[in-house]
Amino acid sequence: MDCIFCKIAQKQAPAQIAYEDDEFIAFHDIRPKAPLHLLLVPKKHIPSLQESQEGDAELLGKLLLRAQKVAQEKQVKGYKLAMNVGKEGGQEIDHIHLHLLAQ
Ligand code: AMP
Ligand code: ZN
């Protein structure tokens, strides 16, 4: 599958990895919009939130909890989370991901 975030998760494409576990990977955005700009990505290929299903509920919940963990590890005091959904919503990469932005 020609998905850059799947390739990063499988180490077939380079990225500056900030966090990884069995189900998620976080890496630095190549065009950072804040001093800290990470992308938190489930390793499972889900194209967008609109394509996620009831069976993904646990994974989606964990996505938020991993954001909390990564923010804690990065020792940021506060942060913004953002998810673009669909082309019209500003989504460029068709693999669900959460932006974590902090100073
Ligand atoms: P979105 O618009 O929500 O789909 O966000 C995609 C983000 O991925 C953008 O902020 C891009 O700068 C970033 N991006 C695209 N390709 C890469 C890559 N190979 N490594 C890291 N970040 C990337
Ligand atoms: Zn993918």
PDB file of C-alpha atoms and ligand atoms in Angstrom:
ATOM      1  CA  MET A   1       0.000   0.000   0.000  1.00  0.00           C
ATOM      2  CA  ASP A   2       1.333   3.392  -0.955  1.00  0.00           C
ATOM      3  CA  CYS A   3       0.814   5.167   2.371  1.00  0.00           C
ATOM      4  CA  ILE A   4       3.659   7.276   3.748  1.00  0.00           C
ATOM      5  CA  PHE A   5       2.519   6.895   7.381  1.00  0.00           C
ATOM      6  CA  CYS A   6       2.305   3.100   7.033  1.00  0.00           C
ATOM      7  CA  LYS A   7       5.812   3.195   5.542  1.00  0.00           C
ATOM      8  CA  ILE A   8       7.086   5.265   8.471  1.00  0.00           C
ATOM      9  CA  ALA A   9       5.405   2.852  10.922  1.00  0.00           C
ATOM     10  CA  GLN A  10       7.093  -0.073   9.136  1.00  0.00           C
ATOM     11  CA  LYS A  11      10.460   1.787   9.052  1.00  0.00           C
ATOM     12  CA  GLN A  12      10.404   1.816   5.270  1.00  0.00           C
ATOM     13  CA  ALA A  13      10.501   5.620   5.229  1.00  0.00           C
ATOM     14  CA  PRO A  14      12.496   7.958   7.463  1.00  0.00           C
ATOM     15  CA  ALA A  15      11.046  10.021  10.288  1.00  0.00           C
ATOM     16  CA  GLN A  16      12.204  11.575  13.511  1.00  0.00           C
ATOM     17  CA  ILE A  17      10.423   9.200  15.866  1.00  0.00           C
ATOM     18  CA  ALA A  18       9.426  10.585  19.273  1.00  0.00           C
ATOM     19  CA  TYR A  19       7.382   7.688  20.645  1.00  0.00           C
ATOM     20  CA  GLU A  20       6.471   4.160  19.655  1.00  0.00           C
ATOM     21  CA  ASP A  21       4.604   1.190  21.047  1.00  0.00           C
ATOM     22  CA  ASP A  22       2.828  -1.832  19.544  1.00  0.00           C
ATOM     23  CA  GLU A  23      -0.131   0.181  18.259  1.00  0.00           C
ATOM     24  CA  PHE A  24       1.088   3.762  17.779  1.00  0.00           C
ATOM     25  CA  ILE A  25       3.970   5.801  16.483  1.00  0.00           C
ATOM     26  CA  ALA A  26       4.642   9.518  16.983  1.00  0.00           C
ATOM     27  CA  PHE A  27       7.089  11.496  14.877  1.00  0.00           C
ATOM     28  CA  HIS A  28       7.966  15.107  14.149  1.00  0.00           C
ATOM     29  CA  ASP A  29       6.005  16.830  11.400  1.00  0.00           C
ATOM     30  CA  ILE A  30       8.310  17.761   8.493  1.00  0.00           C
ATOM     31  CA  ARG A  31       6.626  21.186   8.240  1.00  0.00           C
ATOM     32  CA  PRO A  32       6.231  22.104  11.928  1.00  0.00           C
ATOM     33  CA  LYS A  33       3.644  24.744  12.744  1.00  0.00           C
ATOM     34  CA  ALA A  34       4.763  25.074  16.362  1.00  0.00           C
ATOM     35  CA  PRO A  35       8.067  24.597  18.253  1.00  0.00           C
ATOM     36  CA  LEU A  36       6.872  21.059  19.017  1.00  0.00           C
ATOM     37  CA  HIS A  37       4.703  19.531  16.304  1.00  0.00           C
ATOM     38  CA  LEU A  38       4.231  15.778  16.486  1.00  0.00           C
ATOM     39  CA  LEU A  39       1.987  13.479  14.519  1.00  0.00           C
ATOM     40  CA  LEU A  40       0.517  10.634  16.539  1.00  0.00           C
ATOM     41  CA  VAL A  41      -0.464   7.777  14.272  1.00  0.00           C
ATOM     42  CA  PRO A  42      -2.121   4.413  14.904  1.00  0.00           C
ATOM     43  CA  LYS A  43      -0.168   1.714  13.069  1.00  0.00           C
ATOM     44  CA  LYS A  44      -3.472   0.325  11.791  1.00  0.00           C
ATOM     45  CA  HIS A  45      -4.293   1.938   8.447  1.00  0.00           C
ATOM     46  CA  ILE A  46      -7.580   3.802   8.877  1.00  0.00           C
ATOM     47  CA  PRO A  47      -7.907   6.437   6.106  1.00  0.00           C
ATOM     48  CA  SER A  48      -9.683   9.044   8.260  1.00  0.00           C
ATOM     49  CA  LEU A  49     -12.008   9.466  11.217  1.00  0.00           C
ATOM     50  CA  GLN A  50     -14.915   9.175   8.764  1.00  0.00           C
ATOM     51  CA  GLU A  51     -13.794   5.659   7.867  1.00  0.00           C
ATOM     52  CA  SER A  52     -13.386   4.532  11.479  1.00  0.00           C
ATOM     53  CA  GLN A  53     -15.952   2.160  12.963  1.00  0.00           C
ATOM     54  CA  GLU A  54     -17.367   1.041  16.324  1.00  0.00           C
ATOM     55  CA  GLY A  55     -14.651  -1.611  16.428  1.00  0.00           C
ATOM     56  CA  ASP A  56     -12.050   1.177  16.441  1.00  0.00           C
ATOM     57  CA  ALA A  57     -13.470   2.756  19.616  1.00  0.00           C
ATOM     58  CA  GLU A  58     -10.750   1.371  21.866  1.00  0.00           C
ATOM     59  CA  LEU A  59      -7.995   2.414  19.449  1.00  0.00           C
ATOM     60  CA  LEU A  60      -9.433   5.935  19.170  1.00  0.00           C
ATOM     61  CA  GLY A  61      -9.636   6.221  22.952  1.00  0.00           C
ATOM     62  CA  LYS A  62      -6.045   5.060  23.250  1.00  0.00           C
ATOM     63  CA  LEU A  63      -5.022   7.661  20.667  1.00  0.00           C
ATOM     64  CA  LEU A  64      -5.998  10.405  23.131  1.00  0.00           C
ATOM     65  CA  LEU A  65      -4.333   8.638  26.037  1.00  0.00           C
ATOM     66  CA  ARG A  66      -1.121   8.249  24.010  1.00  0.00           C
ATOM     67  CA  ALA A  67      -1.225  11.980  23.265  1.00  0.00           C
ATOM     68  CA  GLN A  68      -1.383  12.549  27.021  1.00  0.00           C
ATOM     69  CA  LYS A  69       1.586  10.213  27.550  1.00  0.00           C
ATOM     70  CA  VAL A  70       3.715  11.770  24.800  1.00  0.00           C
ATOM     71  CA  ALA A  71       2.980  15.279  26.128  1.00  0.00           C
ATOM     72  CA  GLN A  72       3.998  14.126  29.592  1.00  0.00           C
ATOM     73  CA  GLU A  73       7.227  12.607  28.257  1.00  0.00           C
ATOM     74  CA  LYS A  74       7.995  15.807  26.330  1.00  0.00           C
ATOM     75  CA  GLN A  75       7.322  17.774  29.535  1.00  0.00           C
ATOM     76  CA  VAL A  76       5.106  20.341  27.848  1.00  0.00           C
ATOM     77  CA  LYS A  77       2.830  22.340  30.120  1.00  0.00           C
ATOM     78  CA  GLY A  78      -0.048  22.496  27.682  1.00  0.00           C
ATOM     79  CA  TYR A  79      -0.731  21.522  24.135  1.00  0.00           C
ATOM     80  CA  LYS A  80      -3.229  21.525  21.303  1.00  0.00           C
ATOM     81  CA  LEU A  81      -4.578  18.439  19.589  1.00  0.00           C
ATOM     82  CA  ALA A  82      -5.994  18.651  16.084  1.00  0.00           C
ATOM     83  CA  MET A  83      -7.374  16.182  13.591  1.00  0.00           C
ATOM     84  CA  ASN A  84      -8.147  17.136  10.012  1.00  0.00           C
ATOM     85  CA  VAL A  85     -10.877  14.993   8.490  1.00  0.00           C
ATOM     86  CA  GLY A  86     -11.287  14.679   4.738  1.00  0.00           C
ATOM     87  CA  LYS A  87      -9.781  16.787   1.939  1.00  0.00           C
ATOM     88  CA  GLU A  88     -12.248  19.590   2.618  1.00  0.00           C
ATOM     89  CA  GLY A  89     -11.234  19.419   6.273  1.00  0.00           C
ATOM     90  CA  GLY A  90      -7.596  19.976   5.363  1.00  0.00           C
ATOM     91  CA  GLN A  91      -6.482  16.348   5.543  1.00  0.00           C
ATOM     92  CA  GLU A  92      -3.530  15.714   3.195  1.00  0.00           C
ATOM     93  CA  ILE A  93      -2.407  12.290   4.336  1.00  0.00           C
ATOM     94  CA  ASP A  94      -5.069   9.590   4.144  1.00  0.00           C
ATOM     95  CA  HIS A  95      -4.053   7.752   7.296  1.00  0.00           C
ATOM     96  CA  ILE A  96      -5.737   8.880  10.512  1.00  0.00           C
ATOM     97  CA  HIS A  97      -3.482  10.978  12.743  1.00  0.00           C
ATOM     98  CA  LEU A  98      -3.576  13.464  15.561  1.00  0.00           C
ATOM     99  CA  HIS A  99      -1.469  16.634  15.494  1.00  0.00           C
ATOM    100  CA  LEU A 100       0.089  17.508  18.861  1.00  0.00           C
ATOM    101  CA  LEU A 101       1.276  21.104  18.994  1.00  0.00           C
ATOM    102  CA  ALA A 102       3.077  22.802  21.852  1.00  0.00           C
ATOM    103  CA  GLN A 103       5.524  25.624  22.610  1.00  0.00           C
TER     104      GLN A 103
HETATM  105  P1  AMP B   1      -2.947  16.553   7.550  1.00  0.00           P
HETATM  106  O1  AMP B   1      -3.067  17.801   6.724  1.00  0.00           O
HETATM  107  O2  AMP B   1      -3.748  16.597   8.799  1.00  0.00           O
HETATM  108  O3  AMP B   1      -3.163  15.311   6.723  1.00  0.00           O
HETATM  109  O4  AMP B   1      -1.458  16.531   8.069  1.00  0.00           O
HETATM  110  C1  AMP B   1      -0.427  15.877   7.416  1.00  0.00           C
HETATM  111  C2  AMP B   1       0.850  16.376   8.015  1.00  0.00           C
HETATM  112  O5  AMP B   1       1.852  15.443   7.698  1.00  0.00           O
HETATM  113  C3  AMP B   1       1.317  17.731   7.476  1.00  0.00           C
HETATM  114  O6  AMP B   1       1.451  18.636   8.575  1.00  0.00           O
HETATM  115  C4  AMP B   1       2.678  17.433   6.822  1.00  0.00           C
HETATM  116  O7  AMP B   1       3.621  18.433   7.054  1.00  0.00           O
HETATM  117  C5  AMP B   1       3.065  16.127   7.487  1.00  0.00           C
HETATM  118  N1  AMP B   1       3.882  15.230   6.714  1.00  0.00           N
HETATM  119  C6  AMP B   1       3.701  14.833   5.425  1.00  0.00           C
HETATM  120  N2  AMP B   1       4.636  13.941   5.059  1.00  0.00           N
HETATM  121  C7  AMP B   1       5.416  13.732   6.155  1.00  0.00           C
HETATM  122  C8  AMP B   1       6.551  12.920   6.433  1.00  0.00           C
HETATM  123  N3  AMP B   1       7.084  12.125   5.501  1.00  0.00           N
HETATM  124  N4  AMP B   1       7.097  12.975   7.668  1.00  0.00           N
HETATM  125  C9  AMP B   1       6.583  13.790   8.601  1.00  0.00           C
HETATM  126  N5  AMP B   1       5.517  14.575   8.416  1.00  0.00           N
HETATM  127  C10 AMP B   1       4.936  14.556   7.208  1.00  0.00           C
HETATM  128 ZN    ZN B   2      -1.447   4.012   6.173  1.00  0.00          ZN
END
